[in-house]
Coordinates of C-alpha atoms in Angstrom, one line a residue:
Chain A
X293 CA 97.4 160.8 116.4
X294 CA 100.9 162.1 117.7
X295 CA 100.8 158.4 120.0
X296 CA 100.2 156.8 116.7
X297 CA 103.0 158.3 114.5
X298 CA 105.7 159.2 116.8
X299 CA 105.7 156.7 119.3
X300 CA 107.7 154.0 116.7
X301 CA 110.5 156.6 117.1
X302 CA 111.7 155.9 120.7
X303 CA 109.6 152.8 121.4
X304 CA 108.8 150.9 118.7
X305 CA 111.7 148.6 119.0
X306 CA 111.3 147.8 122.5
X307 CA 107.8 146.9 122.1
X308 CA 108.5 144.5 119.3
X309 CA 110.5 142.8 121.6
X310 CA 108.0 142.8 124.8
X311 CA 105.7 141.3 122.4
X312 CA 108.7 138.5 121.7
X313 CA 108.6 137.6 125.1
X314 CA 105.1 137.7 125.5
X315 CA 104.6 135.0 122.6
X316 CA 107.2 132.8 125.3
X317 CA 105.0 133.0 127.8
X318 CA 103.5 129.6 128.4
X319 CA 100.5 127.9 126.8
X320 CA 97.9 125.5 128.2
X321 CA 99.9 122.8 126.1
X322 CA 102.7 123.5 127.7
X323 CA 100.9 124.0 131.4
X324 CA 99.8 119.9 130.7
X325 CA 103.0 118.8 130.5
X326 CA 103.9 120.2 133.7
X327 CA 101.2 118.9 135.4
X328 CA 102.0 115.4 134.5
X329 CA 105.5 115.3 135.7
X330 CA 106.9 113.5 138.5
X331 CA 109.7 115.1 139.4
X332 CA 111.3 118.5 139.7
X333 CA 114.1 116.8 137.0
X334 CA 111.0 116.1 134.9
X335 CA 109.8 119.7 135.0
X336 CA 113.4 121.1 134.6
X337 CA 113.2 119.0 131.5
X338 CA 109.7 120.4 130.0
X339 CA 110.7 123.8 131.1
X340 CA 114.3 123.4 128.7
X341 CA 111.9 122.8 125.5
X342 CA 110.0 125.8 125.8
X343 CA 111.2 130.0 125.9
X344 CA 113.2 129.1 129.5
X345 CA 115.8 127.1 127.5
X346 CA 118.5 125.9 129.9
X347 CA 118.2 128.5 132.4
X348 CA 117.7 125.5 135.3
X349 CA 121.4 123.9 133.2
X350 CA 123.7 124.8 135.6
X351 CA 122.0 123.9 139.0
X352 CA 123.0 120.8 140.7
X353 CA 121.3 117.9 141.2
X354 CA 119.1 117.8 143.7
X355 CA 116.5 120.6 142.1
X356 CA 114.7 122.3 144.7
X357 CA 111.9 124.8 144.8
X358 CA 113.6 127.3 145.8
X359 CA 116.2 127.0 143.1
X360 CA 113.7 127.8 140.5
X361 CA 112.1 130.2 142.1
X362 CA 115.2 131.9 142.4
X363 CA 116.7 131.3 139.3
X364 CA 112.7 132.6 137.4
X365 CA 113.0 135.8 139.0
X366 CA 116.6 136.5 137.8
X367 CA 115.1 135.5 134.3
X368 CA 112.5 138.2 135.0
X369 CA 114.6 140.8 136.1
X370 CA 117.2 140.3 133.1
X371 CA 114.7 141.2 130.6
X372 CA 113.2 143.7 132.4
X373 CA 117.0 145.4 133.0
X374 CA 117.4 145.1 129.4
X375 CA 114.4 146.8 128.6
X376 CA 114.9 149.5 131.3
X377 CA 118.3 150.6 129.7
X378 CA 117.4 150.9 126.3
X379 CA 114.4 152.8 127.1
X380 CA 114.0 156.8 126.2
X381 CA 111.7 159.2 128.2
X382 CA 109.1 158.7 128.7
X383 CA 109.0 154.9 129.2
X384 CA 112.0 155.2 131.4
X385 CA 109.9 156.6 133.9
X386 CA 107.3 155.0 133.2
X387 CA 109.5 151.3 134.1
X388 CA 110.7 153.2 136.9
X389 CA 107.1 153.6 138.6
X390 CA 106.7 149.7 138.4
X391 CA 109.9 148.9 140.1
X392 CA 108.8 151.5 142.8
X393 CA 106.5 148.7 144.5
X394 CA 109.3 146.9 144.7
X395 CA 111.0 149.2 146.5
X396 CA 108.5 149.4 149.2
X397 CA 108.8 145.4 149.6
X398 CA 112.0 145.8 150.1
X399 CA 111.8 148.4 152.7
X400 CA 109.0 146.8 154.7
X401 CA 111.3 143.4 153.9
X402 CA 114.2 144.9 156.0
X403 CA 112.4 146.6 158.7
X404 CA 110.6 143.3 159.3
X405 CA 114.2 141.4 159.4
X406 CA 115.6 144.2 161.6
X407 CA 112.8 143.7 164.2
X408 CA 113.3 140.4 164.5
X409 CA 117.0 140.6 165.1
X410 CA 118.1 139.1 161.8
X411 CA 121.4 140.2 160.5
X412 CA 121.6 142.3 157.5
X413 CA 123.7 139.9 155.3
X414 CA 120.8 137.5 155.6
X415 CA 118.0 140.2 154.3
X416 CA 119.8 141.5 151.3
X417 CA 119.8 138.5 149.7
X418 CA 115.9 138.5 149.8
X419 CA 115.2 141.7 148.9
X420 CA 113.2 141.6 145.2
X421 CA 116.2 142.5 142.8
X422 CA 113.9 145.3 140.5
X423 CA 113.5 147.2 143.8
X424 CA 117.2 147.7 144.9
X425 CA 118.7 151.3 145.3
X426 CA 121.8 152.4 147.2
X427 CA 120.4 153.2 150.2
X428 CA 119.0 149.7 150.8
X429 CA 121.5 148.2 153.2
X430 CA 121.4 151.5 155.5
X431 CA 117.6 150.9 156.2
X432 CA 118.7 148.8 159.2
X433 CA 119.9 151.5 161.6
X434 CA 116.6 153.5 161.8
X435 CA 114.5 152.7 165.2
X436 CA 111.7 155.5 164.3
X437 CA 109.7 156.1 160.4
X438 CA 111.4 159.8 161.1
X439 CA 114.9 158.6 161.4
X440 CA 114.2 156.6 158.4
X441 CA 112.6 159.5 156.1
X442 CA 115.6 161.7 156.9
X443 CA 118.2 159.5 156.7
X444 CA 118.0 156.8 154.4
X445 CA 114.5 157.8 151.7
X446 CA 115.1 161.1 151.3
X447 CA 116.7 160.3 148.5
X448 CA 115.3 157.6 147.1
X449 CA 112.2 158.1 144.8
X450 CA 110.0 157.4 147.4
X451 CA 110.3 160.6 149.4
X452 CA 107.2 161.7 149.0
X453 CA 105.2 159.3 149.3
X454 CA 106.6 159.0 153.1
X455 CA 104.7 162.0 154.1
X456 CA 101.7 160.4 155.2
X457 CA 103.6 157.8 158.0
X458 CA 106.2 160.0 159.6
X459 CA 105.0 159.7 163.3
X460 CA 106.3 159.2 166.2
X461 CA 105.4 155.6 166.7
X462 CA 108.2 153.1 167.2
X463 CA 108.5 150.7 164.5
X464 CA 106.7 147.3 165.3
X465 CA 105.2 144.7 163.7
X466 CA 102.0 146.3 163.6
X467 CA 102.6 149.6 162.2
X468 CA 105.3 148.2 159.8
X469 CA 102.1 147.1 157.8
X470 CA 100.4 150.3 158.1
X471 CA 103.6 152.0 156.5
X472 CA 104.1 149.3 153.7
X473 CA 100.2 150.4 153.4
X474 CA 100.4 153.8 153.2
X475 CA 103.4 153.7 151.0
X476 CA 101.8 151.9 148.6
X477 CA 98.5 153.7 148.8
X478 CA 100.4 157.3 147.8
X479 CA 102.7 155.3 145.1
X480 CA 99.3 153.9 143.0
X481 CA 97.8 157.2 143.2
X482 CA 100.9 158.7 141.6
X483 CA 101.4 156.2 139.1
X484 CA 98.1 156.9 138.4
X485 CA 98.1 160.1 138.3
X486 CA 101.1 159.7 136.2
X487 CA 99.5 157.3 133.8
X488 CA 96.6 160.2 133.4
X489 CA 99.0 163.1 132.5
X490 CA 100.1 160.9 129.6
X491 CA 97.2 160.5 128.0
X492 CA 96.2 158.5 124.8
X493 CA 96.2 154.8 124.8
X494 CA 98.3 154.0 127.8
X495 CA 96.4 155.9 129.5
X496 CA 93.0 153.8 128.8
X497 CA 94.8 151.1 129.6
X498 CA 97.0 151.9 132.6
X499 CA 94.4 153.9 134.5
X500 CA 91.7 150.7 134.2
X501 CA 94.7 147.9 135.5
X502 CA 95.8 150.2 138.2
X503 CA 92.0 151.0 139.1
X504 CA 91.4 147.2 139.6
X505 CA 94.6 147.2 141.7
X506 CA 93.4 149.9 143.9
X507 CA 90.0 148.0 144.4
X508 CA 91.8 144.6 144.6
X509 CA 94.0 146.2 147.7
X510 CA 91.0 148.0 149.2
X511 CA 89.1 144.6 149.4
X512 CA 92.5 143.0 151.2
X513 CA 92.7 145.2 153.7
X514 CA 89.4 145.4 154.8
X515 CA 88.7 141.5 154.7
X516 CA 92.6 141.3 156.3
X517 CA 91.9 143.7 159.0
X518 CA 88.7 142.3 160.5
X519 CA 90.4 140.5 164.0
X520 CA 93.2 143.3 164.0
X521 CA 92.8 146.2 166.4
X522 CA 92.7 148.5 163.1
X523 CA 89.8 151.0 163.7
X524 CA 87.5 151.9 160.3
X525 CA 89.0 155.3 160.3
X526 CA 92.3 154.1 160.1
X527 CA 92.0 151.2 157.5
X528 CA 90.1 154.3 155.5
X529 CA 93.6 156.4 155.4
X530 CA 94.5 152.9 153.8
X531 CA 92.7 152.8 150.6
X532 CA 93.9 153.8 147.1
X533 CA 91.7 156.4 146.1
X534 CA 92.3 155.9 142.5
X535 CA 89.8 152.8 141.8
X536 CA 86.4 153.0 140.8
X537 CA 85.3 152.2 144.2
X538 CA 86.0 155.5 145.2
X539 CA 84.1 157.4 146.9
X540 CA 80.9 155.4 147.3
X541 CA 82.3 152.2 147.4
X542 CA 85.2 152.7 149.7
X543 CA 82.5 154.7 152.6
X544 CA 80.9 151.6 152.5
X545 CA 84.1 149.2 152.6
X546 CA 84.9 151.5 156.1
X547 CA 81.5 150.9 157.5
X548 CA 82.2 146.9 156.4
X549 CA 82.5 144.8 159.5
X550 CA 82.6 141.6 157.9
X551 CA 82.8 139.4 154.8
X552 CA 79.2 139.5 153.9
X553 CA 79.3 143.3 154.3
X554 CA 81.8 143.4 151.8
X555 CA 80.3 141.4 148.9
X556 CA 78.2 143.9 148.2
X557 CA 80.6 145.1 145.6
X558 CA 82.0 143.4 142.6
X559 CA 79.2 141.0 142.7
X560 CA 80.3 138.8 139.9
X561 CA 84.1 138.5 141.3
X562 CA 82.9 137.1 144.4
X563 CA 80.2 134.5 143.0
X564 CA 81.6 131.3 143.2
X565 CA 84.2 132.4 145.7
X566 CA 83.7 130.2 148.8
X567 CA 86.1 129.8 151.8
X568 CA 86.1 126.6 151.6
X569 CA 89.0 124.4 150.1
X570 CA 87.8 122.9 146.5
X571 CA 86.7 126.1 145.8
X572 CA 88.9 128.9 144.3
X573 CA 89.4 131.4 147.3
X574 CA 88.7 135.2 146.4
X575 CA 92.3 135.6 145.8
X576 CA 92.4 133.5 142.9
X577 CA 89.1 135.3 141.3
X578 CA 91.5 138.8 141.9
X579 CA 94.5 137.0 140.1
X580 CA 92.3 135.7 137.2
X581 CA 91.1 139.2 136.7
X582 CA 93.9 140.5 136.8
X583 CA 95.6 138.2 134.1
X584 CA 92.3 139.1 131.6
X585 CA 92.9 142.4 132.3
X586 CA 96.5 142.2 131.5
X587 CA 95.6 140.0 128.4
X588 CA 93.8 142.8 127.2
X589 CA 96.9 145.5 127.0
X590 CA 98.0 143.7 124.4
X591 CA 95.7 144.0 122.2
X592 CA 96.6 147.8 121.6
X593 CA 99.5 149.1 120.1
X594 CA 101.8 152.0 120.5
X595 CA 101.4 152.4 124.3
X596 CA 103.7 151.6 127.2
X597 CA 101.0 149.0 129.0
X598 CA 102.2 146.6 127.6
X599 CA 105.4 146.7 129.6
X600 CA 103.3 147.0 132.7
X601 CA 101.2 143.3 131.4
X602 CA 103.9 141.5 130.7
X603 CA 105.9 141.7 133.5
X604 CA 102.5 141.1 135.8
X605 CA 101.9 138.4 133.7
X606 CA 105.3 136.9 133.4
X607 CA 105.1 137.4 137.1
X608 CA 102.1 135.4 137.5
X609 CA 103.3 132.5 135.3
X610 CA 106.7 132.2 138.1
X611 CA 104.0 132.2 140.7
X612 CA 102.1 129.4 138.3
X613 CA 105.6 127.0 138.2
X614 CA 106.4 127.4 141.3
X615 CA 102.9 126.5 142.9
X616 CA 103.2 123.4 140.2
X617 CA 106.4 122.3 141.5
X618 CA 105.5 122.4 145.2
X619 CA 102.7 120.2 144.4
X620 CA 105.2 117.6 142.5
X621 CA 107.9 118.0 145.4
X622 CA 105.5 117.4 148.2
X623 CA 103.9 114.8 146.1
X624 CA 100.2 116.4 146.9
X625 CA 98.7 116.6 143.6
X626 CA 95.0 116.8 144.1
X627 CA 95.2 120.7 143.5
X628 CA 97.4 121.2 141.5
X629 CA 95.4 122.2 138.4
X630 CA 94.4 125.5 140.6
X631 CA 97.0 127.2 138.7
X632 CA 96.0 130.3 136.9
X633 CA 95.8 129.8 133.1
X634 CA 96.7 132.5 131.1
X635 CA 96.0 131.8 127.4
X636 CA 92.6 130.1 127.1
Chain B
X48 CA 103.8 169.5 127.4
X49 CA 101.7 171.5 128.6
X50 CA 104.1 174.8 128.5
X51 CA 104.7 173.6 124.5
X52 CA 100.8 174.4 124.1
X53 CA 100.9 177.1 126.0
X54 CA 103.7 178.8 124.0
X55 CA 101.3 177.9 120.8
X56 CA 98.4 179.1 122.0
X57 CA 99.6 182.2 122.7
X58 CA 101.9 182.9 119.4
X59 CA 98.8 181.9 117.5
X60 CA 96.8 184.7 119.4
X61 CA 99.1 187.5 118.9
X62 CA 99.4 186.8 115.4
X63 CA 95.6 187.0 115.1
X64 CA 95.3 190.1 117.4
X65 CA 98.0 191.5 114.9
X66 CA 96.3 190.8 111.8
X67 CA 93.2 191.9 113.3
X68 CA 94.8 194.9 114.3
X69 CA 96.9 195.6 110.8
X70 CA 93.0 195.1 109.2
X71 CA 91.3 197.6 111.3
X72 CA 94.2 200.2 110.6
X73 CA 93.8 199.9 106.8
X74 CA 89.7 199.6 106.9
X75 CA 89.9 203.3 109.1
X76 CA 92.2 205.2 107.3
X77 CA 90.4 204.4 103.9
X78 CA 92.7 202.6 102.7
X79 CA 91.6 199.5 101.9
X80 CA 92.4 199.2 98.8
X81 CA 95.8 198.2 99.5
X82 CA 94.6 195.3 101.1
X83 CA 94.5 193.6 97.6
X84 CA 94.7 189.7 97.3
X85 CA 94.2 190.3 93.4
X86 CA 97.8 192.5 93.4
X87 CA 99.2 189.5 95.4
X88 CA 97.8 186.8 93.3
X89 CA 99.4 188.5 90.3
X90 CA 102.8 189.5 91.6
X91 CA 103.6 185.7 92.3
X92 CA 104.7 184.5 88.7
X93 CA 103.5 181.3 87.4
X94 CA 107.2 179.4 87.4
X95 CA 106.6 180.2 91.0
X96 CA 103.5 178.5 91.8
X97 CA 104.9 175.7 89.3
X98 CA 108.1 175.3 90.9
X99 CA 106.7 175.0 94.5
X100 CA 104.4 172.6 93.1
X101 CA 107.4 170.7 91.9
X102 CA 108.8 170.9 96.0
X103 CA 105.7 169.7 97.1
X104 CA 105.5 167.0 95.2
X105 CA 108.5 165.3 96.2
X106 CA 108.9 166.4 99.7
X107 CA 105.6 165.8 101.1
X108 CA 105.7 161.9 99.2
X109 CA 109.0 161.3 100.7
X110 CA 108.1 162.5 104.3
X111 CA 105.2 160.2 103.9
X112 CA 107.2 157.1 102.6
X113 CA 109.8 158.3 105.8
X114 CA 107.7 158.1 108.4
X115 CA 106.3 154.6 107.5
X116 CA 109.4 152.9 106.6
X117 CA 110.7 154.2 110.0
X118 CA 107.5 152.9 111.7
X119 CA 107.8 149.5 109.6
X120 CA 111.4 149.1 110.2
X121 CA 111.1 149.6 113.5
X122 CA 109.0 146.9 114.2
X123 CA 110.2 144.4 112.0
X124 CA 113.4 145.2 114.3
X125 CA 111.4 144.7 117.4
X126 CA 109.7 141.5 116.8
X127 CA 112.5 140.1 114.5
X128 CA 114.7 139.2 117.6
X129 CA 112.2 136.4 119.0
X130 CA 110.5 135.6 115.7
X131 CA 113.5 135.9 113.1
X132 CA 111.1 134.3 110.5
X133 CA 109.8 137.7 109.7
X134 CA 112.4 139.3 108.6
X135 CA 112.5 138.7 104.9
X136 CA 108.6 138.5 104.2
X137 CA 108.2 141.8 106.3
X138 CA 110.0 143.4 103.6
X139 CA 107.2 143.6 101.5
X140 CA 105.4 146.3 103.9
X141 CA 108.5 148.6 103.4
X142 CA 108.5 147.8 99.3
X143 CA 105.0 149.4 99.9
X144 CA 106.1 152.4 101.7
X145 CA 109.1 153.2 99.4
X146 CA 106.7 153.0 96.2
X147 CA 105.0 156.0 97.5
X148 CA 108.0 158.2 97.6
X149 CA 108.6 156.6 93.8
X150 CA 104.9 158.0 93.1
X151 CA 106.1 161.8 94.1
X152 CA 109.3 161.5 92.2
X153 CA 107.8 160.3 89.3
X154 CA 104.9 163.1 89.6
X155 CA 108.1 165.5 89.9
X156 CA 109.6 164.5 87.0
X157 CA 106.4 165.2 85.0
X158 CA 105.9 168.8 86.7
X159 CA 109.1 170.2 85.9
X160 CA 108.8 168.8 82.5
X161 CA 105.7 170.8 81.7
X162 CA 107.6 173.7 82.5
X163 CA 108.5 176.0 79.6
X164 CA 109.8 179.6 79.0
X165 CA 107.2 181.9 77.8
X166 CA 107.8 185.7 77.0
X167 CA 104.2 187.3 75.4
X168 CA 102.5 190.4 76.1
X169 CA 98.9 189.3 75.0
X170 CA 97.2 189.0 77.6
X171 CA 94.7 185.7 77.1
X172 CA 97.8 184.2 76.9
X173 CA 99.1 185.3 80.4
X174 CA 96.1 184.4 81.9
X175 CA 96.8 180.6 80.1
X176 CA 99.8 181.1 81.6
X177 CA 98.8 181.6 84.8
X178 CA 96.3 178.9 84.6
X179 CA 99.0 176.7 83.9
X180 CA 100.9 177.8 87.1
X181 CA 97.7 176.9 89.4
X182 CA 97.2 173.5 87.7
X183 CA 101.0 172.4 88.3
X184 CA 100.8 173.9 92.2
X185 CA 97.8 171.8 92.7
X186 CA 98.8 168.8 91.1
X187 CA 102.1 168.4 93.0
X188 CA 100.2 169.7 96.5
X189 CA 97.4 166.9 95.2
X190 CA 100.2 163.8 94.9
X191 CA 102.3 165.7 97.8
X192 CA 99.4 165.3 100.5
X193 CA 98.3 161.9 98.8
X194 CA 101.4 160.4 99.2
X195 CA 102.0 162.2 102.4
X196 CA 98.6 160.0 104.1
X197 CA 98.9 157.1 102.4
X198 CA 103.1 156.7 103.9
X199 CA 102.2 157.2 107.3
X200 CA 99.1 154.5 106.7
X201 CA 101.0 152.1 105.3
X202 CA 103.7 152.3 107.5
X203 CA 101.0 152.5 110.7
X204 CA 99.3 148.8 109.0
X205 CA 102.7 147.5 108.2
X206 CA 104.0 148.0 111.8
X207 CA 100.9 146.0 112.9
X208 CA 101.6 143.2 110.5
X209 CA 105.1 142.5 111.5
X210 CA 104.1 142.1 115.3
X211 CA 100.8 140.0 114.5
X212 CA 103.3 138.2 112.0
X213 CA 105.6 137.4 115.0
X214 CA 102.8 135.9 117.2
X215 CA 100.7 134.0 114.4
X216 CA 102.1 133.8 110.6
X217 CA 98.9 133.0 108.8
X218 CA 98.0 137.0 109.6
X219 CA 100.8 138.0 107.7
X220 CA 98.8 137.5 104.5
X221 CA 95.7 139.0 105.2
X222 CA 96.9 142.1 106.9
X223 CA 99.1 142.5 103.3
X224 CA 95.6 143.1 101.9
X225 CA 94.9 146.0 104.4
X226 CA 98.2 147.4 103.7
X227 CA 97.1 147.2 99.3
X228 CA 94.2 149.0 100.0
X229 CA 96.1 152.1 101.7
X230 CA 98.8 152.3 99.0
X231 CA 95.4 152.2 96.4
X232 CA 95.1 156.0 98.2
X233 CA 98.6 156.8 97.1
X234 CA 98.1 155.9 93.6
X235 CA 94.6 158.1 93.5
X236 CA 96.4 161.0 94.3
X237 CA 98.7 159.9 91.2
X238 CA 96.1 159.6 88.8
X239 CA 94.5 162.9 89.5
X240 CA 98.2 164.8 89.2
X241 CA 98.6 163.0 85.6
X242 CA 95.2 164.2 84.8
X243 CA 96.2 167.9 85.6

């Protein structure tokens, strides 16, 4: 009742306009026209008539891929900046949580880079721009995860969720992933946890989106990690505990030793997932999931998913262009209607 | 939050371990009798019970009509920057909202009309009197907590309209119907006043 009458007060505003860019979000109209063009100038033209406008207006001639890509995200991140600095409490923090798995991109990004002697004026230019924070340029310098805890993330929002990976092992390519792992493990669990404490609507609908996430991650890992060295106890430290997987499911994901093992769970998701190439792979079924479950935020008012659902599903729209104009600028069009449609 | 509830929960229970405590002294020193809601009843006079009726009346109606025009306006805000078309039509769901505040003035207005001066000892006619005080205190509570539900529902429906008018226009209509309906409870608490 209180999420019904007061929430207008601080938020109303800003969800009327998420729900304005939402309705820009492209339709399967719109999707057809892309498919049919032949070149990138083509698509930049299609892309002018719908919500993008003339974002692509003042890029030069020869349009690459990379362009747009760039040039979607910064479309991205304006709105969600703008929606980030009106915001009150609670949805302040709420928008901060999101751009928190940014973050950890960004770290795992640099120390990446850093191992593979890159200099650090080429990485910050690829770091996601949602998940910047001061400290970001000084992540180069640390050799060890404790050097890095104590003197770059202390600070940073992520503090605690570096508890779990302090050790003494050098950073390598190896246990980089284990930390970007970890991290993220101990950053859905708080979200969660977060989401809970809130209550009402958002948290119906948060707590079941992040729960898929947790699965969706738990599934990667463990179908990821089969030719690694990774032991089952190790890859078990790995899994989000806030899904409904857990506890039953993820035992059995640790005692998993291959991918028939593993389709035990989520039968439906992995019917009709083959390996091979006309099918869709089991990635694609986790995206499609993903996008109904994100569909289905909006049908709720007064809570803050839908901030979370449009910028997942703005996100996979980018991801949707972009695989649509690789196909057009490699001229290898037989797949590329495996795009994810997002209305029906 | 949680602190908020906590200080709530445990005002609440001192002022029930007081009362409890207040009614025990009286019961065991035999002196109930002071305990007398009859004596209170009577010592509140008439324009008293009229005049608050008057209060609630207007306040509750307008609180009512304030939280849905802010929930309304807020929206049409919201989803007026990508869909500008709604601006004007959307109007309509605020119309609604401010009618119901129009509902407790009006009931107002007739309250404090029917209040008179009266000076008579007789005392059938005090007990008219005071019958006329009650009537008065529960019509403006009636149109007061009428109005009160029926602005916040409105103002909850017309929210919804202006977004689902921003995605699709054809809903506009049809969720205007809903919207009707709710101001019909505003208008049954009206009736019922007028009939006191």
């Amino acid at each position: 009742m209180k999420d019904d009458l007061f929430f207008n007060i601080d938020h109303g505003y800003l969800e009327g306009l998420c729900r304005g860019f939402k309705s820009g979000i492209l339709k399967a109209p719109d999707y057809h026209n892309l498919v049919q063009c032949e070149t990138l100038e083509d698509l930049r033209l299609h892309l002018h008539s719908t919500d993008y406008g003339s974002f692509l207006a003042n890029e030069a001639s020869p349009l690459t891929v990379n362009v747009i890509d760039d040039r979607l995200r910064d479309k991205l991140v304006q709105e969600f900046q703008h929606l980030r600095n009106a915001s009150y409490e609670p949805l302040s923090t709420f928008l901060d949580y999101i751009t928190y798995a940014y973050m950890i991109d960004n770290i795992v990004l640099l120390i990446t880079g850093t191992l593979h002697q890159r200099a650090i004026g080429d990485l910050l230019p690829r770091c996601h721009p949602l998940g910047t924070f001061e400290q970001l340029g000084a992540i180069t310098i640390a050799d060890t995860p404790a050097q890095l805890y104590s003197a770059v993330l202390v600070d940073t929002p992520l503090a605690p969720y570096f508890i779990d990976c302090i050790s003494e092992h050098d950073l390598d390519e190896m246990n980089v992933e284990i930390i970007r792992s970890t991290l993220y493990k101990a950053y859905l669990d708080d979200f969660f946890k977060f989401c809970k404490d809130l209550g009402g609507v958002t948290a119906d609908v948060m707590c079941e989106i992040l729960a898929f996430e947790a699965d969706r991650r738990a599934f990667m890992i463990t179908i990821n990690s089969f030719d690694t060295g990774l032991t089952q106890d190790e890859r078990a430290k790995l899994y989000p505990t806030c899904g409904h997987l857990h506890p039953d499911g993820l035992a059995e994901l640790r005692r998993a030793d291959s991918y028939e093992a593993v389709k035990e769970e989520y039968k439906l998701l992995f019917e009709g997932a083959g390996s091979s190439t006309g099918d869709k792979t089991i990635e694609d079924k986790f995206f499609e999931h993903e996008v109904k479950l994100n569909m289905n935020a909006f049908l709720r008012q007064f809570h803050f998913g839908i901030f979370y659902a449009y910028l997942k599903l703005k996100e996979q729209e980018n991801r949707n262009i972009i695989w649509i104009a690789e196909c057009i600028a490699q001229r290898h069009r037989s797949r590329i209607d495996n795009y994810i449609p997002i209305f029906p | 939050m949680v602190s908020q509830s906590n200080i709530c929960l445990t005002l609440f229970s001192a002022a029930i371990a007081l009362f409890i405590y207040v009614g025990l002294t009286y019961m065991l020193t035999n002196q109930g009798y002071r305990f007398d809601v009859g004596w209170f009843l009577m010592a509140i006079s008439p324009y008293q019970w009229a005049l608050t009726g008057v209060a609630l009346a207007i306040s509750l109606s307008v609180s009512g009509a304030a939280l849905g025009i802010f929930a309304t306006g807020v929206s049409i805000l919201g989803g007026g920057v990508k869909a500008p078309r709604i601006r004007t039509k959307n109007l309509i769901s605020i119309i609604m909202c401010e009618a119901v505040a129009i509902y407790g003035l009006i009931m107002g207005i007739v309250i404090s009309n029917s209040i008179a001066n009266y000076s008579t000892n007789d005392p059938t006619l005090i007990a008219h009197k005071y019958r006329a005080g009650y009537k008065l205190f529960g019509a403006g509570l009636t149109v007061g907590l009428c109005n009160l539900f029926c602005g916040v529902c409105v103002g909850l429906v017309g929210s919804s309209a202006a977004l689902a008018d921003a995605q699709n226009s054809s809903l506009f209509v049809r969720i205007l119907i809903i919207e009707i309906f709710g101001s019909a409870i505003g208008l049954f608490g009206l009736i019922v006043s007028i009939l006191q």
